[in-house]
Amino acid sequence: MGAETGAGRLWPLGALAVAFMALAPQVLQLFTIINLTTAIALALLGLSLGLIWGYGGILCFGQTVFFGLGAYAYAVAAQNFGDTSTAVLVAIAVGAAFAALLGYFMFFGRVSDVYLGAITLTVTLVFFSLIRRTSGPEYKIGDALLGGFNGTSAPPLTLPWDSAAILFPNQLFYVAMSALTLSYFGCVWLTRSRFGRVCAAVRENETRAELLGYDARLYKLGLFTIGGGLAGLAGVLMANGVGRVTPDLFGLPYAAQAIIWVIVGGRGTLIGPILGAFGIFYLNSWLGSQQLVNLNVVLGLVLIVFVLLLPQGLAPTAMDLAARAMRGRGRARRRRRPRRALAAEPAE
Amino acid sequence: MARARSRTRRETVVETRNLSMRFGGVTANDDVNFRLEAGELRCLIGPNGAGKSTFFKCLTGQLKPTEGVVTIRGVDMTGADPHQVAQLGVGVKTQVPNVFDGLSVRENIWLAARRAHGAERAERLTAETLERVRLGDIRARAVGALAHGQRQWVELGMVMAAEPWLVLLDEPAAGMTDEETVFTAELIREINRTASLIVVEHDMNFIRAIAGRVTVFHRGAILMEGPMDEVSADPTVRDVYLGHKH
């Protein structure tokens, strides 16, 4: 597992994230920054799936259900309360709570992996169809009309202490980038904790974990719930990046793409799904502007290429190559060194 | 009175009363009454299909018996889940090695030690266990890449690292070379210093090596019980194993 090995090597990644966060608004155009916020939201969705699939072995084909619910919960709560900070907490709580509910029935019902994928996909598609049919004035929660196919508006984030101070796109970008960075390091910490190690054990062999005295169902439920909360937060960022929440958030395209991000980026790592999401997002927008080939054809091709040629995904393959290059350089240096100097060297 | 009895009879750690297990029309275990005393090393033997493994799985919680009661140290564990049985302090090794293939040897052992112990104690137990099962040199290797015998020892190490007082082993020496079997027998005798054991085994030589009392299963029920020499000399047991009548 790639991310488990590099214990002390994370700080450059953190420094890179902070530098990117500080510099991007200075260098890039406003349109690009707004686009980036959306990409970050999707990357966080990818991270949430990378956590539960890569570390818990839970193949959730409908991670978008928590994403969409988070986005809708944020929009509805923000329209009703006017205070967006509470709305963010509500969105995370709704994502986590629904994951806990769904997970309870799946894990305690001992649903097998394949059915788990089918059930979660069905649930997200059910929400997609359901929300699409809420266009009448009778479908409202408090003051918020759900708006059916057109969705409902998502009020932009404000300062927590001043609900009149609406955040500018640049500031939204800071919020999104901070949320992604903190979530990533939170996930790294989690996967290295006792809880995370037991989740990995359950992924490897559920029978053995239970014979050691760990209740596998509880650990899976815990991880799944955390993943749901993260996806809910991703929904908040998405709602802010786009300005509206629509039933599309629950739809098959996002649900399938999330799986592709994890496969392309590398399952079993946490940085992989983030890079995968960014990569596919920009491939999408580039292809959209070119109008050359159908988007889905390219996505399908990308998936086939990765499954066949780079089944580990980008991040683990890159780490392997880097490790090999380091070893190769070490060998070359030893060869060049005069022989008598070798005796003085401590054994490696 | 209780004290007077404990002098003559040691504490019962495992007991089954009228235990039966049926799969559809097949009766795998039929009215088994079994008792294990503290400190004992008991081998369960019998021909294929005699019901040893089914009985074993009823003890570990992997199967729920159709009828009857399983008690462990006086606690009714009939129908309990495997993790509940393990949490009592019971170590289990299954017939097919059940290990965490994608994780390192060290981490496999650590996960077993960490379940019941604090972080520091778990680290110490992990280091000790790695030495005891002689896997210290390959602690960083992924278990999935190891040879069969080593994987069996990783699993035994996991059982030992949890410091159980009761250990249930299903064919611990299956598929091992003679040399590996000798070391495994050594490990089992070592475990027996601090824990009571039930070992399901086929290999008669291996059973002689670890000694102890033997329970013979035949057609889902207990045929006889006694020391190994007595049991192996018994004509009925010979019939059962060789499968012919005099």
XYZ file of C-alpha atoms in Angstrom:
594
model
C 0.000 0.000 0.000
C 1.621 3.171 -1.179
C 0.413 5.735 1.335
C 1.262 3.522 4.277
C 4.963 3.501 3.598
C 5.881 7.181 3.347
C 5.585 8.121 7.014
C 7.719 11.252 7.041
C 7.274 12.241 3.428
C 3.964 14.042 3.714
C 5.092 17.533 4.593
C 6.199 18.410 1.029
C 2.689 17.572 -0.110
C 1.216 19.848 2.548
C 3.632 22.631 1.588
C 2.681 22.195 -2.063
C -1.022 22.460 -1.218
C -0.475 25.629 0.830
C 1.710 27.192 -1.881
C -0.880 26.359 -4.541
C -3.604 27.816 -2.385
C -1.684 31.040 -1.848
C -0.474 31.516 -5.415
C -3.328 30.300 -7.617
C -5.643 33.341 -7.063
C -2.714 35.689 -7.826
C -1.819 34.003 -11.089
C -4.985 32.475 -12.492
C -8.041 34.153 -13.988
C -11.268 34.360 -12.022
C -13.030 31.920 -14.333
C -10.305 29.335 -13.758
C -10.517 29.813 -9.997
C -14.289 29.241 -9.999
C -13.751 26.127 -12.103
C -11.052 24.957 -9.703
C -13.482 25.146 -6.773
C -15.774 22.720 -8.594
C -12.828 20.441 -9.372
C -11.839 20.502 -5.674
C -15.374 19.504 -4.705
C -15.163 16.493 -7.026
C -11.685 15.663 -5.729
C -13.086 15.555 -2.199
C -15.824 13.217 -3.429
C -13.071 11.059 -4.955
C -11.160 11.120 -1.660
C -14.229 9.940 0.255
C -14.630 6.982 -2.105
C -10.878 6.305 -2.067
C -11.059 6.081 1.714
C -13.893 3.569 1.978
C -13.036 1.534 -1.121
C -9.248 1.622 -0.905
C -8.942 1.201 2.846
C -12.177 -0.521 3.807
C -12.733 -2.608 0.679
C -16.271 -1.219 0.452
C -17.087 -0.793 -3.242
C -19.767 1.876 -3.034
C -21.048 2.545 -6.534
C -23.333 5.297 -5.291
C -21.051 7.547 -3.274
C -22.907 10.382 -5.056
C -25.963 9.821 -2.878
C -24.152 11.360 0.105
C -22.672 14.025 -2.184
C -26.095 15.009 -3.513
C -27.777 14.839 -0.128
C -25.018 17.030 1.325
C -25.491 19.597 -1.439
C -29.287 19.664 -1.065
C -29.065 19.742 2.728
C -26.724 22.727 2.487
C -28.946 24.607 0.016
C -32.148 23.950 1.952
C -30.615 24.756 5.339
C -28.916 27.916 4.058
C -32.149 29.165 2.465
C -34.058 28.513 5.673
C -31.595 29.649 8.328
C -29.702 32.275 6.359
C -26.635 31.163 8.302
C -24.368 29.129 6.039
C -22.043 27.820 8.783
C -24.898 25.864 10.337
C -25.865 24.725 6.844
C -22.382 23.264 6.312
C -22.645 21.277 9.543
C -26.143 20.129 8.596
C -24.860 18.939 5.207
C -22.018 16.908 6.754
C -24.388 15.469 9.337
C -26.970 14.496 6.707
C -24.319 12.765 4.565
C -22.932 10.880 7.555
C -26.341 10.000 9.000
C -27.664 8.621 5.731
C -24.469 6.601 5.265
C -24.886 5.237 8.785
C -28.507 4.260 8.104
C -27.803 2.638 4.732
C -24.613 1.049 6.043
C -26.383 -0.402 9.067
C -28.741 -2.415 6.873
C -26.003 -3.477 4.439
C -23.285 -4.466 6.921
C -25.461 -5.914 9.647
C -27.509 -7.667 6.982
C -24.235 -9.215 5.744
C -24.786 -8.046 2.173
C -21.950 -9.306 -0.030
C -19.667 -6.965 -1.986
C -21.314 -7.230 -5.388
C -24.783 -6.566 -4.003
C -23.415 -3.669 -1.967
C -22.300 -2.016 -5.206
C -25.681 -2.648 -6.831
C -27.663 -1.414 -3.821
C -25.738 1.829 -3.434
C -25.976 2.569 -7.169
C -29.721 1.922 -7.074
C -30.159 4.190 -4.066
C -28.437 7.114 -5.763
C -30.477 6.598 -8.950
C -33.676 6.444 -6.901
C -32.790 9.840 -5.418
C -32.010 11.139 -8.910
C -35.483 10.186 -10.174
C -37.206 11.290 -6.997
C -35.690 14.765 -6.829
C -36.344 15.322 -10.544
C -40.057 14.990 -9.869
C -40.205 17.671 -7.189
C -40.922 20.615 -9.482
C -44.311 21.647 -8.067
C -44.771 24.384 -5.460
C -45.911 21.729 -2.991
C -42.382 20.270 -2.783
C -40.758 22.617 -0.345
C -38.806 22.199 2.852
C -39.395 25.250 5.006
C -38.895 28.185 2.630
C -36.818 26.213 0.134
C -38.478 24.969 -3.056
C -36.774 21.803 -4.303
C -37.365 22.838 -7.910
C -37.358 19.419 -9.571
C -35.218 19.162 -12.707
C -33.934 22.738 -12.376
C -32.860 22.300 -8.790
C -32.673 25.027 -6.225
C -30.244 27.869 -5.627
C -27.396 27.421 -3.196
C -26.670 30.616 -1.253
C -22.914 31.260 -1.251
C -20.935 30.796 1.952
C -20.665 33.780 4.265
C -18.281 34.602 7.082
C -19.269 32.521 10.114
C -19.657 35.608 12.336
C -21.275 37.883 9.753
C -23.996 36.410 7.536
C -24.042 39.545 5.393
C -20.410 39.105 4.341
C -20.675 36.845 1.313
C -17.434 35.176 0.242
C -15.937 36.089 -3.122
C -14.926 33.346 -5.570
C -11.294 33.728 -4.520
C -12.212 33.291 -0.883
C -14.427 30.329 -1.756
C -11.415 28.785 -3.412
C -9.418 29.209 -0.182
C -12.202 27.512 1.763
C -12.439 24.638 -0.709
C -8.689 24.111 -0.864
C -8.417 24.181 2.936
C -11.288 21.705 3.255
C -9.642 19.326 0.781
C -6.201 19.624 2.382
C -7.488 19.139 5.913
C -9.698 16.236 4.822
C -6.751 14.589 3.098
C -4.488 14.812 6.138
C -7.369 13.767 8.343
C -7.807 10.659 6.191
C -4.051 9.943 6.292
C -4.151 10.182 10.082
C -7.240 7.962 10.189
C -5.761 5.231 8.014
C -2.659 5.114 10.231
C -4.634 5.006 13.473
C -5.673 1.788 15.182
C -9.159 2.184 13.703
C -7.732 2.546 10.193
C -5.422 -0.440 10.579
C -8.313 -2.607 11.726
C -10.362 -1.426 8.730
C -7.500 -2.527 6.461
C -7.477 -5.877 8.273
C -11.220 -6.270 7.684
C -10.646 -5.459 4.012
C -7.958 -8.139 3.777
C -9.797 -10.888 5.653
C -13.070 -10.383 7.446
C -13.113 -13.872 8.978
C -9.687 -13.432 10.536
C -10.549 -9.987 11.890
C -13.613 -11.442 13.598
C -11.641 -14.400 14.953
C -9.275 -11.872 16.540
C -12.244 -10.300 18.293
C -12.932 -7.296 16.057
C -16.556 -6.749 15.069
C -16.034 -6.248 11.327
C -19.525 -4.829 10.819
C -18.926 -1.970 13.265
C -15.612 -0.999 11.695
C -17.091 -1.003 8.188
C -20.053 1.025 9.392
C -17.743 3.546 11.056
C -15.621 3.996 7.942
C -18.656 4.172 5.668
C -20.189 6.862 7.887
C -17.015 8.949 7.794
C -16.961 8.557 4.001
C -20.582 9.743 3.871
C -19.743 12.834 5.933
C -16.811 13.695 3.650
C -18.995 13.269 0.564
C -21.557 15.558 2.218
C -18.851 18.210 2.663
C -17.893 17.714 -0.997
C -21.553 18.427 -1.808
C -21.311 21.751 0.042
C -18.276 22.765 -2.039
C -20.028 21.650 -5.228
C -23.109 23.699 -4.376
C -20.885 26.726 -3.805
C -18.799 26.183 -6.916
C -21.830 25.929 -9.196
C -24.257 28.133 -7.271
C -27.135 25.678 -7.747
C -27.888 22.143 -6.697
C -29.591 19.932 -9.261
C -30.631 16.262 -9.404
C -27.606 15.635 -11.663
C -25.474 15.379 -8.539
C -27.161 12.018 -7.866
C -26.886 10.856 -11.470
C -25.001 8.011 -13.093
C -22.297 10.176 -14.741
C -20.892 11.393 -11.402
C -21.429 8.007 -9.729
C -19.453 6.229 -12.447
C -16.799 8.926 -12.681
C -16.045 8.658 -8.972
C -15.169 4.997 -9.510
C -13.014 5.930 -12.517
C -11.124 8.604 -10.520
C -10.186 6.029 -7.911
C -9.133 3.410 -10.480
C -7.129 5.921 -12.539
C -5.545 7.626 -9.529
C -4.815 4.429 -7.646
C -6.892 2.426 -5.226
C -5.233 1.991 -1.863
C -3.830 5.511 -1.865
C -5.509 8.719 -0.760
C -3.726 11.142 -3.084
C -4.569 8.997 -6.128
C -8.338 9.600 -6.197
C -7.727 13.356 -5.762
C -5.332 13.454 -8.721
C -7.672 11.220 -10.708
C -10.586 13.580 -10.116
C -8.560 16.645 -11.146
C -7.196 14.874 -14.213
C -10.540 13.639 -15.480
C -12.199 16.978 -14.700
C -9.730 18.875 -16.871
C -9.799 16.212 -19.564
C -13.569 16.664 -19.572
C -13.470 20.436 -19.917
C -10.767 20.279 -22.577
C -12.751 17.746 -24.617
C -15.888 19.838 -24.082
C -14.199 22.846 -25.614
C -12.762 20.837 -28.524
C -16.036 19.184 -29.596
C -13.930 16.537 -31.325
C -14.897 13.246 -29.765
C -17.644 12.056 -27.531
C -16.722 12.464 -23.899
C -17.953 9.051 -22.819
C -15.923 7.298 -25.495
C -12.767 8.932 -24.152
C -13.657 8.134 -20.542
C -14.262 4.516 -21.519
C -10.930 4.386 -23.318
C -9.113 5.892 -20.337
C -10.682 3.303 -18.054
C -9.758 0.396 -20.346
C -6.186 1.631 -20.733
C -5.740 1.904 -16.972
C -7.342 -1.420 -16.122
C -5.191 -3.189 -18.732
C -1.880 -1.328 -18.553
C -1.733 0.431 -15.194
C -4.053 -1.604 -12.968
C -2.484 -0.078 -9.862
C -3.328 3.437 -11.010
C -1.256 6.589 -11.360
C -0.087 7.285 -7.817
C 1.256 3.789 -6.948
C 2.880 3.444 -10.387
C 4.596 6.827 -10.007
C 5.781 5.882 -6.511
C 7.140 2.567 -7.812
C 9.003 4.345 -10.589
C 10.406 6.926 -8.172
C 11.544 4.201 -5.789
C 13.173 2.314 -8.648
C 14.918 5.471 -9.866
C 16.260 6.135 -6.359
C 17.574 2.583 -6.086
C 19.100 2.823 -9.546
C 20.861 6.076 -8.652
C 22.131 4.522 -5.437
C 23.594 1.591 -7.357
C 25.232 3.872 -9.925
C 26.830 5.953 -7.189
C 28.199 2.893 -5.456
C 29.697 1.640 -8.696
C 31.458 4.922 -9.383
C 32.903 5.101 -5.905
C 36.519 3.825 -5.667
C 36.736 0.392 -4.140
C 38.935 1.219 -1.156
C 36.386 3.752 0.063
C 33.803 0.987 0.410
C 35.480 -0.619 3.387
C 35.123 2.540 5.407
C 31.396 2.736 4.745
C 29.059 1.261 7.315
C 27.053 -1.642 5.950
C 23.810 -0.489 4.320
C -17.918 -28.035 48.959
C -16.900 -26.224 45.816
C -13.354 -26.116 47.077
C -13.327 -29.813 47.839
C -14.440 -30.579 44.307
C -11.890 -28.277 42.691
C -9.153 -30.289 44.344
C -10.183 -33.433 42.568
C -11.609 -31.857 39.421
C -10.133 -28.883 37.635
C -12.230 -26.043 36.222
C -14.237 -26.822 33.102
C -13.277 -24.385 30.334
C -15.318 -25.755 27.447
C -18.462 -27.809 27.672
C -21.080 -28.860 25.144
C -24.341 -30.499 26.125
C -26.431 -32.438 23.612
C -24.917 -30.465 20.753
C -26.325 -31.325 17.325
C -25.713 -29.690 13.985
C -27.775 -30.543 10.945
C -27.405 -29.201 7.410
C -30.720 -29.976 5.725
C -30.992 -33.747 5.951
C -27.334 -34.295 6.847
C -26.473 -34.657 10.519
C -22.881 -33.491 10.976
C -22.926 -33.571 14.779
C -25.291 -35.736 16.775
C -25.779 -35.207 20.501
C -22.177 -34.405 21.396
C -21.376 -34.075 25.106
C -17.854 -32.788 25.494
C -15.838 -31.370 28.366
C -12.394 -29.779 28.479
C -10.577 -29.048 31.719
C -8.264 -26.130 32.370
C -4.694 -26.757 31.224
C -5.628 -29.707 29.026
C -4.300 -30.327 25.518
C -7.017 -32.261 23.737
C -6.810 -33.617 20.211
C -9.929 -34.260 18.164
C -9.372 -37.036 15.649
C -11.532 -39.057 13.318
C -11.862 -39.972 9.655
C -12.971 -37.459 7.012
C -16.542 -36.358 7.530
C -16.605 -37.451 11.155
C -17.825 -34.012 12.231
C -14.644 -32.651 13.825
C -14.541 -29.419 11.875
C -18.266 -28.804 12.266
C -17.902 -29.290 16.009
C -14.907 -26.942 15.973
C -16.907 -24.270 14.143
C -19.736 -24.571 16.660
C -17.214 -23.781 19.405
C -15.744 -20.761 17.601
C -19.106 -19.232 16.700
C -18.648 -19.741 12.965
C -21.668 -22.073 13.011
C -24.792 -21.925 15.169
C -25.676 -25.400 16.469
C -29.154 -26.683 15.627
C -29.606 -28.003 19.153
C -27.705 -28.062 22.405
C -25.599 -25.679 24.420
C -21.965 -24.500 24.237
C -20.497 -22.986 27.385
C -17.038 -21.460 27.677
C -15.844 -21.000 31.274
C -19.430 -21.321 32.392
C -20.737 -18.628 30.024
C -23.393 -19.737 27.557
C -21.926 -18.974 24.119
C -24.455 -20.886 22.011
C -25.055 -18.888 18.843
C -22.554 -16.154 19.744
C -20.633 -14.427 16.944
C -16.951 -15.289 16.370
C -15.779 -11.888 17.625
C -17.704 -12.386 20.864
C -16.052 -15.760 21.427
C -12.647 -14.247 20.668
C -13.266 -11.369 23.082
C -13.512 -13.865 25.946
C -9.812 -14.542 25.397
C -10.113 -17.431 22.962
C -7.548 -17.812 20.154
C -8.629 -19.571 16.965
C -6.686 -20.912 13.995
C -8.760 -22.146 11.083
C -8.048 -25.034 8.732
C -7.320 -22.874 5.681
C -4.848 -20.184 6.790
C -6.851 -17.048 7.470
C -4.326 -14.207 7.428
C -4.191 -10.611 6.193
C -2.396 -11.209 2.890
C -1.882 -7.572 1.928
C -0.366 -6.579 5.278
C 3.114 -7.226 6.642
C 3.960 -10.074 9.022
C 4.539 -7.557 11.808
C 1.209 -5.865 11.243
C -0.653 -9.179 11.235
C 0.741 -9.993 14.658
C 0.264 -6.423 15.912
C -3.423 -6.444 14.997
C -3.868 -9.528 17.171
C -1.932 -8.047 20.094
C -3.579 -4.619 19.877
C -7.158 -5.915 20.143
C -6.944 -6.631 23.851
C -3.931 -4.568 24.917
C -2.754 -0.963 25.061
C -0.361 0.473 22.490
C 2.894 -0.100 24.423
C 2.042 -3.599 25.583
C 0.955 -4.497 22.048
C 4.320 -3.363 20.636
C 6.185 -5.471 23.171
C 3.978 -8.512 22.600
C 4.420 -8.150 18.835
C 8.212 -8.124 19.128
C 8.180 -11.104 21.509
C 5.815 -13.130 19.349
C 7.852 -12.482 16.196
C 10.842 -14.013 17.982
C 8.845 -16.962 19.321
C 7.513 -17.959 15.895
C 10.916 -17.141 14.329
C 9.562 -14.675 11.785
C 11.579 -11.676 12.991
C 13.745 -11.626 9.858
C 10.791 -11.355 7.502
C 8.628 -9.066 9.631
C 8.345 -6.458 6.870
C 7.298 -8.903 4.126
C 3.689 -9.102 2.947
C 2.112 -12.303 4.264
C 0.585 -13.063 0.859
C 4.080 -13.621 -0.549
C 5.157 -16.171 2.089
C 5.398 -19.948 1.838
C 2.576 -22.084 3.197
C 4.358 -23.124 6.378
C 5.298 -19.539 7.211
C 1.723 -18.414 6.708
C 0.600 -21.071 9.170
C 3.095 -19.707 11.693
C 1.920 -16.161 11.121
C -1.547 -17.377 12.046
C -0.225 -19.238 15.085
C 1.667 -16.077 16.020
C -1.573 -14.108 15.820
C -3.185 -16.594 18.167
C -0.263 -16.350 20.606
C 0.040 -12.537 20.503
C -3.463 -12.106 21.896
C -2.396 -14.030 25.036
C -5.437 -16.319 25.062
C -6.313 -18.718 27.883
C -8.111 -21.052 25.508
C -6.809 -21.954 22.059
C -8.669 -23.802 19.302
C -6.564 -25.045 16.374
C -7.927 -26.731 13.249
C -5.209 -28.827 11.570
C -2.268 -26.573 12.460
C 0.258 -28.844 10.729
C -1.656 -29.414 7.510
C 0.564 -29.265 4.432
C 3.792 -28.787 6.414
C 7.092 -30.554 5.867
C 8.363 -32.865 8.640
C 10.761 -30.233 9.889
C 8.066 -27.563 9.975
C 5.749 -29.979 11.790
C 8.320 -30.513 14.540
C 8.577 -26.779 15.165
C 4.798 -26.407 15.103
C 4.460 -29.149 17.742
C 7.014 -27.253 19.826
C 4.965 -24.065 19.527
C 1.796 -25.883 20.550
C 3.447 -27.290 23.676
C 4.630 -23.778 24.465
C 1.095 -22.392 24.081
C -0.135 -25.158 26.391
C 1.958 -23.751 29.256
C -0.439 -20.835 29.594
C -3.575 -21.996 27.801
C -5.927 -24.946 27.408
C -6.010 -26.305 23.866
C -8.282 -28.148 21.490
C -6.488 -29.339 18.361
C -8.249 -30.939 15.403
C -5.714 -33.156 13.655
C -5.351 -35.988 11.143
C -1.695 -36.774 11.523
C -1.182 -39.523 14.142
C 2.541 -38.860 14.496
C 1.885 -35.216 15.118
C -0.646 -36.099 17.820
C 1.900 -38.379 19.485
C 4.409 -35.524 19.389
C 2.126 -33.116 21.242
C 0.727 -35.899 23.502
C -2.370 -35.174 25.594
C -5.785 -36.764 25.612
C -7.628 -37.689 22.452
C -11.317 -37.552 21.553
C -12.308 -39.727 18.603
C -15.193 -38.554 16.423
C -17.113 -40.949 14.247
C -20.280 -40.216 12.265
C -20.845 -36.944 14.063
C -20.633 -38.355 17.583
C -17.895 -39.073 20.124
C -16.714 -42.650 19.745
C -14.273 -42.726 22.631
C -11.972 -40.580 24.721
C -8.661 -41.333 26.420
C -4.873 -41.156 26.243
C -3.386 -41.555 22.751
C -1.836 -45.001 23.381
C -5.072 -46.403 24.678
C -7.091 -44.939 21.829
C -4.770 -46.074 19.065
C -4.727 -49.601 20.474
C -8.514 -49.806 20.529
C -9.916 -52.197 17.894
C -13.042 -50.083 17.222
C -10.942 -47.015 16.501
C -8.763 -49.047 14.159
C -11.852 -50.228 12.333
C -13.093 -46.698 11.926
C -9.793 -45.516 10.523
C -9.022 -48.463 8.307
C -12.636 -48.801 7.281
C -13.038 -52.596 7.420
C -14.546 -55.165 9.752
C -12.652 -58.010 11.379
